[in-house]
Short mmCIF file of C-alpha atoms (C1' of nucleotides) in Angstrom, two decimals:
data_model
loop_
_atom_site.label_atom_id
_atom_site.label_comp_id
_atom_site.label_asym_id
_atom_site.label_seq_id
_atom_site.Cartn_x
_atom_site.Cartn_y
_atom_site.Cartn_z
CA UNK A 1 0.00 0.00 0.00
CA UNK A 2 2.92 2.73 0.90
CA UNK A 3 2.18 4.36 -2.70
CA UNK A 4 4.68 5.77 -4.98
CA UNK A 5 5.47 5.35 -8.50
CA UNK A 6 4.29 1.76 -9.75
CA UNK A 7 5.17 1.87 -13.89
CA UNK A 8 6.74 4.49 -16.04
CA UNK A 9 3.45 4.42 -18.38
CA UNK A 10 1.53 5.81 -15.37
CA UNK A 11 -1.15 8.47 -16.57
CA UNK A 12 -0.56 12.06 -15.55
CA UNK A 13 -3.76 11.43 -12.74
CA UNK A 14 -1.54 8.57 -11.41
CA UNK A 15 1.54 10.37 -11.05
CA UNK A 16 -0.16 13.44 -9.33
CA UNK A 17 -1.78 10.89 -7.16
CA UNK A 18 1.82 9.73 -6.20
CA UNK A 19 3.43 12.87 -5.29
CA UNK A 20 0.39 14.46 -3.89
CA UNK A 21 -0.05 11.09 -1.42
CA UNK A 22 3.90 11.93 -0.34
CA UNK A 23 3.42 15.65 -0.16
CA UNK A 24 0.46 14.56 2.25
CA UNK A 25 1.86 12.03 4.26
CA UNK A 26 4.99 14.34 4.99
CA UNK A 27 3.76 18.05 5.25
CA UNK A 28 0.02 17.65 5.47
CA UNK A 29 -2.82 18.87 3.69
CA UNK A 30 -2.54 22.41 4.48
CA UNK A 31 1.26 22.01 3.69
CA UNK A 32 1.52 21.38 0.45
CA UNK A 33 0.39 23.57 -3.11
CA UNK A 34 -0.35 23.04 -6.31
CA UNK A 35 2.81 24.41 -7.23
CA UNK A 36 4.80 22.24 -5.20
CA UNK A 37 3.00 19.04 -6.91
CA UNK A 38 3.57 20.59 -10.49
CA UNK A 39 7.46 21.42 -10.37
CA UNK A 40 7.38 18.05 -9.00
CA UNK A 41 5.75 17.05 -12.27
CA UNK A 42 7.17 19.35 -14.79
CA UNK A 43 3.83 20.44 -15.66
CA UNK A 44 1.95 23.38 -14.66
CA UNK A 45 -0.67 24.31 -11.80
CA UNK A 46 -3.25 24.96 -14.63
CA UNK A 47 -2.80 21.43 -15.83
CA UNK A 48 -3.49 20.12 -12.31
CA UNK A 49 -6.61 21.46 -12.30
CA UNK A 50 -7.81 19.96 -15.38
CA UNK A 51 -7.06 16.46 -13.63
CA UNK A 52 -8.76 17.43 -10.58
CA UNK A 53 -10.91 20.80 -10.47
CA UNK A 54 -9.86 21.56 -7.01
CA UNK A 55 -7.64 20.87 -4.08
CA UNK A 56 -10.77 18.68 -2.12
CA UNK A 57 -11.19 16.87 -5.42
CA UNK A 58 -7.34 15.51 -5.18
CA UNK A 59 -7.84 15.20 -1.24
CA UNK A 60 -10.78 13.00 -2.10
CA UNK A 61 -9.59 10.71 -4.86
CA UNK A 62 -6.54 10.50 -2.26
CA UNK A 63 -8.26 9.26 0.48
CA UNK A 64 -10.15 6.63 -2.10
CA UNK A 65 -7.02 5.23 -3.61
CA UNK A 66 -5.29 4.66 -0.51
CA UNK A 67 -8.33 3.39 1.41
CA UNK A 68 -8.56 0.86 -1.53
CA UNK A 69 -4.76 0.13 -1.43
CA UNK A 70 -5.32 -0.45 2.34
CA UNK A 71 -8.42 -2.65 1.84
CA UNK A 72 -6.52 -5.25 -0.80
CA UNK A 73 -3.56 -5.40 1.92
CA UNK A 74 -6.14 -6.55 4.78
CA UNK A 75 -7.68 -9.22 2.21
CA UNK A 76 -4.17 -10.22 1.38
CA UNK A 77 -3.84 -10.67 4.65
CA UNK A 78 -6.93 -12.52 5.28
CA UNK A 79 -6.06 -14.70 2.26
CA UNK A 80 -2.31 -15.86 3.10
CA UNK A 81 -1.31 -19.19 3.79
CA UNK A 82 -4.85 -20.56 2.12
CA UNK A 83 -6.75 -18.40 5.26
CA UNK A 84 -4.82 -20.31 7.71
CA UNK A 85 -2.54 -17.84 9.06
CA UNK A 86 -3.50 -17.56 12.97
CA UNK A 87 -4.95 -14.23 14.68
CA UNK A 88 -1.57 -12.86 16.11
CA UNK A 89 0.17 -13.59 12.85
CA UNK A 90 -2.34 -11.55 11.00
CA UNK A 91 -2.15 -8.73 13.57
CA UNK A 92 1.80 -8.42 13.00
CA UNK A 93 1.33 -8.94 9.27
CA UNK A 94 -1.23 -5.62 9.69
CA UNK A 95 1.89 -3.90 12.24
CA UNK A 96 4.01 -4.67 9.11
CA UNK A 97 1.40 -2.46 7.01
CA UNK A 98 2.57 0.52 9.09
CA UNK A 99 6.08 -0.50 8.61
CA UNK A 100 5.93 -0.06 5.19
CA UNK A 101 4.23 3.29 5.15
CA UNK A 102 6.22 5.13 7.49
CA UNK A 103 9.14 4.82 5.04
CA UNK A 104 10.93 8.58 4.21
CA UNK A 105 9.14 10.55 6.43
CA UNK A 106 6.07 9.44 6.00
CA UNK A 107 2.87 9.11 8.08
CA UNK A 108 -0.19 7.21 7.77
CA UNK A 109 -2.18 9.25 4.92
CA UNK A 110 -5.63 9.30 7.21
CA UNK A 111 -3.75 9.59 10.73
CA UNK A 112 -2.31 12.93 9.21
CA UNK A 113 -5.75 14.19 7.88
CA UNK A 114 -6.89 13.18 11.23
CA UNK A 115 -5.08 15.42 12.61
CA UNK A 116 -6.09 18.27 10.16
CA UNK A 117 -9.67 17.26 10.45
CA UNK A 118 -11.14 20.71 11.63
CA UNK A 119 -9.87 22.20 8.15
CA UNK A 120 -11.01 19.62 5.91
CA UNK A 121 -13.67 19.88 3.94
CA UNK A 122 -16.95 17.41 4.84
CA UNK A 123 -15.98 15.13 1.89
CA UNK A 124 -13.01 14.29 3.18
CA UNK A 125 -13.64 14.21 6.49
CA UNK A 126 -16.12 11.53 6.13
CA UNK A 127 -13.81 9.92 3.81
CA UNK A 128 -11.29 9.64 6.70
CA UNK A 129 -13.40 8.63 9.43
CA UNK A 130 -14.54 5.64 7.16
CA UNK A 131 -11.18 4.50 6.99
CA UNK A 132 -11.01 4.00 10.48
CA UNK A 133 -14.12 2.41 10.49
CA UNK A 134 -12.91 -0.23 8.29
CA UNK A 135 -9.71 -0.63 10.10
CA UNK A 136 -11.49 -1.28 12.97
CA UNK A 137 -13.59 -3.64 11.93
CA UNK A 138 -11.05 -5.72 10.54
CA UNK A 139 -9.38 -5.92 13.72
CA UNK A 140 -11.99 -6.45 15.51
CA UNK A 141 -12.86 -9.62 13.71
CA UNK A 142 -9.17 -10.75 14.58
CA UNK A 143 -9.37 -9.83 18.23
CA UNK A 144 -12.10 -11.57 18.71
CA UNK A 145 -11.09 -14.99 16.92
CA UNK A 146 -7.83 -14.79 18.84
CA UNK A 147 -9.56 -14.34 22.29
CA UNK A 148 -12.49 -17.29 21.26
CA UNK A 149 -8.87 -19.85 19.83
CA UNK A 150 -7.28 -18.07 23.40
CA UNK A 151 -3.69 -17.31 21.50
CA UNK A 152 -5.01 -13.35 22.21
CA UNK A 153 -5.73 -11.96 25.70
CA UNK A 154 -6.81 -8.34 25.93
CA UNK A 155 -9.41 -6.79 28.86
CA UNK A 156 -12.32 -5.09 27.70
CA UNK A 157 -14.16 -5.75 24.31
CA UNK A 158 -13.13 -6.84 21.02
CA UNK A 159 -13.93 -3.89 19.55
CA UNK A 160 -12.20 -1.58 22.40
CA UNK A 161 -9.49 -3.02 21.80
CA UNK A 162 -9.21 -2.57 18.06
CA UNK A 163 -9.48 1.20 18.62
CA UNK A 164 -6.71 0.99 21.04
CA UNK A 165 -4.37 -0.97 18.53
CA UNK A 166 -5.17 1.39 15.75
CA UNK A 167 -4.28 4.75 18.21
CA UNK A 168 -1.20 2.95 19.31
CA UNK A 169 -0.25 2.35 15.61
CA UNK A 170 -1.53 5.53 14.69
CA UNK A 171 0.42 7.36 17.78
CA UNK A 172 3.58 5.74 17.04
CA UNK A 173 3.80 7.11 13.53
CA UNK A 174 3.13 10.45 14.86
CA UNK A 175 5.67 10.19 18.05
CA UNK A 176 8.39 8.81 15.81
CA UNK A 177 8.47 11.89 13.11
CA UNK A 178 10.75 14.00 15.17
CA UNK A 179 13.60 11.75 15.55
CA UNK A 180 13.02 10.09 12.12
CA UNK A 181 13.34 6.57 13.80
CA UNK A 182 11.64 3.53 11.78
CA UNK A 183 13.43 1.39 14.32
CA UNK A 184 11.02 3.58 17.19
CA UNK A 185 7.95 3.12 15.25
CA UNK A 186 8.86 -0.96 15.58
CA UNK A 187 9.78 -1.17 18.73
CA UNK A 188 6.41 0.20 19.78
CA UNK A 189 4.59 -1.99 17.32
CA UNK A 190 6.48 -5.06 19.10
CA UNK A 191 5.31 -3.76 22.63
CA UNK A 192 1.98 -3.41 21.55
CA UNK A 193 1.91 -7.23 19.68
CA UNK A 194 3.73 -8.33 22.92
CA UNK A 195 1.15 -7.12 25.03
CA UNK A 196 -1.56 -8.86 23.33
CA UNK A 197 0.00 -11.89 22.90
CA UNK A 198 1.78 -12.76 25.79
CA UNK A 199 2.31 -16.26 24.82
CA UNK A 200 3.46 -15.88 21.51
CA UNK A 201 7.27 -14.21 21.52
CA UNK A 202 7.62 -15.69 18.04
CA UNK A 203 4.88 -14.00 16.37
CA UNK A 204 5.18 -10.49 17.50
CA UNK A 205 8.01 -8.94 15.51
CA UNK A 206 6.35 -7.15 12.74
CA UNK A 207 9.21 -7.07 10.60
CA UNK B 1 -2.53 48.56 30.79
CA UNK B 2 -5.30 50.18 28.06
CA UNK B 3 -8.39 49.38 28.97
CA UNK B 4 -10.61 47.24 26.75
CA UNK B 5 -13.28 44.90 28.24
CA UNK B 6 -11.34 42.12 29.14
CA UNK B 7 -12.41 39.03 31.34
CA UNK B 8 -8.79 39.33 33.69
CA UNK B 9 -5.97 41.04 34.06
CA UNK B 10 -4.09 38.52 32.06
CA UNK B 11 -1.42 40.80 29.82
CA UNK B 12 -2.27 40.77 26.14
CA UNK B 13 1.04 39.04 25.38
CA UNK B 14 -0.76 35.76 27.67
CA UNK B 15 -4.07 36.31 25.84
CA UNK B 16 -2.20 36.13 22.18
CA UNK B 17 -0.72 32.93 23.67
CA UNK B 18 -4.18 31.28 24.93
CA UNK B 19 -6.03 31.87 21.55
CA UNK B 20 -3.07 30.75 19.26
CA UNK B 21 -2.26 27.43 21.43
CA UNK B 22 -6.52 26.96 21.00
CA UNK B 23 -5.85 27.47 16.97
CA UNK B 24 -3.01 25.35 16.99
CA UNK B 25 -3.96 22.24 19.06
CA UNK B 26 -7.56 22.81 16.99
CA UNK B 27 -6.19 23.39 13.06
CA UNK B 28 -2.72 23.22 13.16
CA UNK B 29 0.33 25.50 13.48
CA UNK B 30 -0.51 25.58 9.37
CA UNK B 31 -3.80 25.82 10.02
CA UNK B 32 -4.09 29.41 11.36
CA UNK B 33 -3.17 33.38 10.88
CA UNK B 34 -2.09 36.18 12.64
CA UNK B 35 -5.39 37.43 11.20
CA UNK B 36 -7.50 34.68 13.58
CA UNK B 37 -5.86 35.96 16.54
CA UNK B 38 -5.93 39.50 15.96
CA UNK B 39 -9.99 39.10 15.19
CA UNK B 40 -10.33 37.20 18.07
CA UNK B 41 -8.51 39.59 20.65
CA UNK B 42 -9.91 42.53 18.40
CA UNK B 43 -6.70 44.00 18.11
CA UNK B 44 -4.59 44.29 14.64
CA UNK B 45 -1.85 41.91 12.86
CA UNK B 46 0.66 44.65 13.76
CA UNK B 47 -0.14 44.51 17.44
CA UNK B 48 0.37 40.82 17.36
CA UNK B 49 4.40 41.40 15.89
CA UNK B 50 4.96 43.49 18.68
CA UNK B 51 4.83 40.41 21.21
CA UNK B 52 5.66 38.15 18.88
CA UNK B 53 8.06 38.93 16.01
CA UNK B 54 7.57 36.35 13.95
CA UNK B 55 5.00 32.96 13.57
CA UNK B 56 8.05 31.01 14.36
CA UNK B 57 8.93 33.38 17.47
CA UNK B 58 5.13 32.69 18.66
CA UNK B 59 5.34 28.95 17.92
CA UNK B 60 8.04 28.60 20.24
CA UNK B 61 6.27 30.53 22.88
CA UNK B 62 3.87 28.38 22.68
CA UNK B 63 5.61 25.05 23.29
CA UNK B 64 7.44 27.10 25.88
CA UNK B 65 4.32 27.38 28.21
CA UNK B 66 2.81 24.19 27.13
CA UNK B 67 5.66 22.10 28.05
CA UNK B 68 6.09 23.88 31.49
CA UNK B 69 2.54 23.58 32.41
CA UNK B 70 3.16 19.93 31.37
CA UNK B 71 6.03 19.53 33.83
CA UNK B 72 4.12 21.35 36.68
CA UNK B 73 1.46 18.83 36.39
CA UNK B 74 4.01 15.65 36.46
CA UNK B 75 5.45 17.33 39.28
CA UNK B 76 1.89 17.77 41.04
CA UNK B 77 1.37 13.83 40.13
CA UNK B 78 4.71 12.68 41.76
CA UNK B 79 3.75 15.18 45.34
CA UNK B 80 0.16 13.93 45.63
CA UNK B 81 -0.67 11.70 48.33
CA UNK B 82 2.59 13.03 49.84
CA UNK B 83 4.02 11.15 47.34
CA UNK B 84 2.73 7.77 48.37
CA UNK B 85 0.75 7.35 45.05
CA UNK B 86 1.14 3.51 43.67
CA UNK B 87 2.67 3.42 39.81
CA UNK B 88 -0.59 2.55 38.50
CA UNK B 89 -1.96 5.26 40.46
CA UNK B 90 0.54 7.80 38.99
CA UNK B 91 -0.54 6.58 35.16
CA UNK B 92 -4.01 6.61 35.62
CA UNK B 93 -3.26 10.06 37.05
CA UNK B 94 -0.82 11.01 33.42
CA UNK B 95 -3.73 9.39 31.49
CA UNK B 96 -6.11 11.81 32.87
CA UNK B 97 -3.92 14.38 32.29
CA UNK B 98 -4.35 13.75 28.60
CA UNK B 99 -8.22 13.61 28.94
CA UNK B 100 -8.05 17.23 30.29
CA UNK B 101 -6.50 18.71 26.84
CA UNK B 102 -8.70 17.16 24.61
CA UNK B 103 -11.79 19.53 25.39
CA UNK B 104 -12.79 21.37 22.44
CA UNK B 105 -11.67 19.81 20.00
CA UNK B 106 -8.53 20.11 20.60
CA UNK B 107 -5.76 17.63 20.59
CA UNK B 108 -2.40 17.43 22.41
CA UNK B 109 -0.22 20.48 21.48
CA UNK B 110 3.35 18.45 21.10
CA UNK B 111 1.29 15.71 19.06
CA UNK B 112 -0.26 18.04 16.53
CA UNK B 113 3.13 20.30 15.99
CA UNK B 114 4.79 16.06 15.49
CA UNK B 115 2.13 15.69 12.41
CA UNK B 116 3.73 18.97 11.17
CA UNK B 117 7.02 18.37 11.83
CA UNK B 118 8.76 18.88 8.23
CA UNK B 119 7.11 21.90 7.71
CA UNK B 120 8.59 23.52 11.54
CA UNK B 121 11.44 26.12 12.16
CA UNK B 122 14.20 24.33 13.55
CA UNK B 123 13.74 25.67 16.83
CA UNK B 124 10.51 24.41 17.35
CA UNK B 125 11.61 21.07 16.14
CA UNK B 126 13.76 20.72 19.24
CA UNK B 127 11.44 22.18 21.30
CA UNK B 128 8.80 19.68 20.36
CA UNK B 129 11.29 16.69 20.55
CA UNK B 130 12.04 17.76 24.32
CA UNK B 131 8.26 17.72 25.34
CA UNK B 132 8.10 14.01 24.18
CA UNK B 133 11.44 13.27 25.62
CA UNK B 134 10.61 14.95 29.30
CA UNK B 135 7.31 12.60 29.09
CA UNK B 136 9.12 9.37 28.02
CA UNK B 137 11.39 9.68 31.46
CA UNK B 138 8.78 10.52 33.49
CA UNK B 139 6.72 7.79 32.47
CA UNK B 140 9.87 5.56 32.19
CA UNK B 141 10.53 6.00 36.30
CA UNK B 142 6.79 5.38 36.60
CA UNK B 143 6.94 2.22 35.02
CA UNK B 144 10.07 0.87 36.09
CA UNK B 145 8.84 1.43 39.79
CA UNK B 146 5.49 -0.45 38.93
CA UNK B 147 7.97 -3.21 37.84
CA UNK B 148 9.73 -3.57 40.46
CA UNK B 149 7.39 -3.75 43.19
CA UNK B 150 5.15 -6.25 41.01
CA UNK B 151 2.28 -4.11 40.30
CA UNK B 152 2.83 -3.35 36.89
CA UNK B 153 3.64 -6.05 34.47
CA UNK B 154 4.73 -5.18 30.65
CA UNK B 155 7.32 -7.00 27.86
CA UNK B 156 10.96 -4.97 27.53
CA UNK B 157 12.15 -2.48 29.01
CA UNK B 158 10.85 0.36 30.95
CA UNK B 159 11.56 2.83 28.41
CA UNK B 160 10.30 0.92 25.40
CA UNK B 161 6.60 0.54 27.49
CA UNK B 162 7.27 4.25 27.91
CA UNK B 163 7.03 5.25 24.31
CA UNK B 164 4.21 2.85 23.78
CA UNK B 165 2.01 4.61 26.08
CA UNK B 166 2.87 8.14 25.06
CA UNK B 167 2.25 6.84 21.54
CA UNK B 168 -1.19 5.19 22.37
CA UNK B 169 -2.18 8.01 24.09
CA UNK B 170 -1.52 10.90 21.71
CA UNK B 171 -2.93 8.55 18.52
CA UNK B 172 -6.05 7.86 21.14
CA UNK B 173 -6.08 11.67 20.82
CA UNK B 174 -5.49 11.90 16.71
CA UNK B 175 -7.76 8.71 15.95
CA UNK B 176 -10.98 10.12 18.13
CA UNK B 177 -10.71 13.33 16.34
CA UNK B 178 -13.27 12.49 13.48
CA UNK B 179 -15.49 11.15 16.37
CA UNK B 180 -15.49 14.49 18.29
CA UNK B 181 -15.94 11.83 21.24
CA UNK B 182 -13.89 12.22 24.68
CA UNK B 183 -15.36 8.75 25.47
CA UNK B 184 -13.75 7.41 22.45
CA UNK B 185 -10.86 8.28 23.99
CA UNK B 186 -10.99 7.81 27.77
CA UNK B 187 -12.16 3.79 26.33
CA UNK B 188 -9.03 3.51 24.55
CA UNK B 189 -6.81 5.33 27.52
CA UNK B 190 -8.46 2.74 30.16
CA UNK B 191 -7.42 -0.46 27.24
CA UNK B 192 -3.93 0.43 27.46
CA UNK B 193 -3.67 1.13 31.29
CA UNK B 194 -5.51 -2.07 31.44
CA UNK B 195 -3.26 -3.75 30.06
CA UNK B 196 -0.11 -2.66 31.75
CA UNK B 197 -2.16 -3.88 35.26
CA UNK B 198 -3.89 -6.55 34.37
CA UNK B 199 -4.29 -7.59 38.07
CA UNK B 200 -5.67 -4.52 39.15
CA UNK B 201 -9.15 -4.87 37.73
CA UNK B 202 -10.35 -1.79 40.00
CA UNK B 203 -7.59 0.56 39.20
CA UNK B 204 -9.51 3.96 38.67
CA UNK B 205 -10.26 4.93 35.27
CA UNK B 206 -8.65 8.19 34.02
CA UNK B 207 -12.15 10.41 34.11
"C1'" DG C 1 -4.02 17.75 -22.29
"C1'" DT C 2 -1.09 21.33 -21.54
"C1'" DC C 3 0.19 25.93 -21.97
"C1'" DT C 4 0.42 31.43 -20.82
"C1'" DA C 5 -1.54 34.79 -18.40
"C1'" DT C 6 -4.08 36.53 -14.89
"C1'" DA C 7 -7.49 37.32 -11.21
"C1'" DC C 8 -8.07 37.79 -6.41
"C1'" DA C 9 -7.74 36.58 -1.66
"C1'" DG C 10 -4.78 35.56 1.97
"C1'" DC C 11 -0.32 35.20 4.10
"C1'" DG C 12 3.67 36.97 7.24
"C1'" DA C 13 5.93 41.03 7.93
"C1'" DT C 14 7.36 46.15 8.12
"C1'" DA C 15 7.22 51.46 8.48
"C1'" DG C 16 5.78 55.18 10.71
"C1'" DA C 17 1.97 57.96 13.04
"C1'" DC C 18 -0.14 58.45 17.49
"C1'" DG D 1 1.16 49.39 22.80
"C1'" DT D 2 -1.76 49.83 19.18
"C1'" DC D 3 -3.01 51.78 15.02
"C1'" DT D 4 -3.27 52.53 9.47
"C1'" DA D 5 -1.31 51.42 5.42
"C1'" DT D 6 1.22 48.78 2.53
"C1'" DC D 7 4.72 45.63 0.78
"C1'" DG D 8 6.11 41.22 -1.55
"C1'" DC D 9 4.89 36.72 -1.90
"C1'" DT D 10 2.16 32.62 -2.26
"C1'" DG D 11 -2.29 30.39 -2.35
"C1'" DT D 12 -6.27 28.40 -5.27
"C1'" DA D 13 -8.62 28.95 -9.24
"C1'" DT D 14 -10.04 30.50 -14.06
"C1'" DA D 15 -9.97 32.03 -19.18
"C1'" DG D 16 -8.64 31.16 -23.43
"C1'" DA D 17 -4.91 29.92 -26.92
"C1'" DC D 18 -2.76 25.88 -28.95
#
DNA sequence: GTCTATACAGCGATAGAC
DNA sequence: GTCTATCGCTGTATAGAC
């Protein structure tokens, strides 16, 4: 899912997608322009806007590619080892997502617009919040097979839970950007694995 | 001195500081003007870059008071109870702590100037840095005790739980922002202290 | 589909009167 | 200490040529 460039015969969309998504992740929504995206590009601002109209339009189709991107990665998950891969394996393969977003500076593309929310506009904002939503859910399916199988142990419910996995994942992106520390970011991944599965010290690195 | 109608006798220079730390911890340090202030105070821009030279100047202000407040209230944490207060005591106490900032809409200052990063003066890069790194001792001498007298129980070291829980806590902040839900939050906040003392079932929740 | 050119609002910041 | 006035720059967005 981290994004960037996928083929050289990428459409001019795609490859505003692409540096828009890292201008995001790294400096925010209100801390990037137009102009920044089309001396990226080569191409001028006016161009831009014939790809998409206005700044919430990009925002938008930037929330829905990566949302999809992020969807595909939890089925991939969900389909591994023929559907047989056990509940804490499939919550380090998710930590592992977050590994591989975090890369050059990078934060989640949601937990930053989270953090912008006030100064989004609605479509985005509810574009956001349903990527949570789906997060969540997916975890909370896993939580709650690993408590019923007993390889997971958490208080509270299955859904609680969930949310608290996602903030910790969510936090240590955040925490880590000012000493620009992948190893942090996995360390607290680990603790947070650890703490879930007690039993397991195999499973938990999410490397 | 001059005379307008205002609620204290706070100096201008403290109100300036009170409504940018709202703007910030609400839309970002790229998220506001000099022009929000000054409407809010009902003074002008120019008044505002007579206290404050520059945004950067203001920024760093800012952290300045935040972080010392911050330290006050570890401080306050460490002397309660004539400082007889158990570790999981003192967390549930830091936890709450957290709870009190996110009124409003607003989310941890530190943890919203870490999503903007990149984009900071140097100066406030540091500053922000040394918030999270004052919080991650604090919290590191917290846990360590609860270690060693048996009442806290969590996987590596002291410092790495540390991180973890600043990092669950401030993305408990970021990931209940689309919610607009303190609950949301204060669920999350009671998962993680759960799970750091598991055997104290009873240990008050941070409201 | 991309360009040049431009409109127009907003930004941080400064000079000088009072 | 606050004001008016203004500067230079950047922001998003648009019109119309090619």
């Amino acid at each position: 899912m981290g994004g960037g460039p996928v083929r050289e015969d990428e459409g001019t969309a795609a490859r505003i997608l692409d540096a828009a998504e890292r201008l995001v992740q790294v400096r925010g929504f209100n801390g990037f322009s137009y102009a920044d995206i089309a001396g990226e590009l080569g191409i001028t601002k006016a161009a831009l806007h014939y790809h998409f109209a206005g700044k919430a339009d990009l925002g938008l189709a930037l929330i829905g590619r990566y949302a999809s991107r992020f969807a595909e990665a939890l089925a991939a998950i969900d389909a591994a080892g023929a559907g047989a891969l056990r509940p804490a394996q499939r919550l380090a393969e998710y930590a592992a997502l977050y590994l591989g977003v975090i890369q050059d500076g990078r934060m989640c593309l949601c937990g930053m617009l989270a953090a912008e929310y006030p100064t989004l506009p609605p479509p985005m904002r509810e574009a956001v919040a349903g990527f949570f939503d789906e997060n969540e859910a997916w975890l909370e399916k896993v939580l709650a097979e690993g408590r019923a199988d007993g390889s997971l142990r958490f208080p509270g419910t299955a859904r609680e839970s969930a949310r608290m996995v996602i903030a910790a994942l969510e936090g240590a992106m955040l925490t880590a950007r000012p000493y620009s520390d992948a190893e942090r970011f996995r360390a607290v991944a680990a603790s947070i694995l650890a703490g879930l599965a007690p039993d397991a010290a195999a499973e938990r690195s999410p490397a």
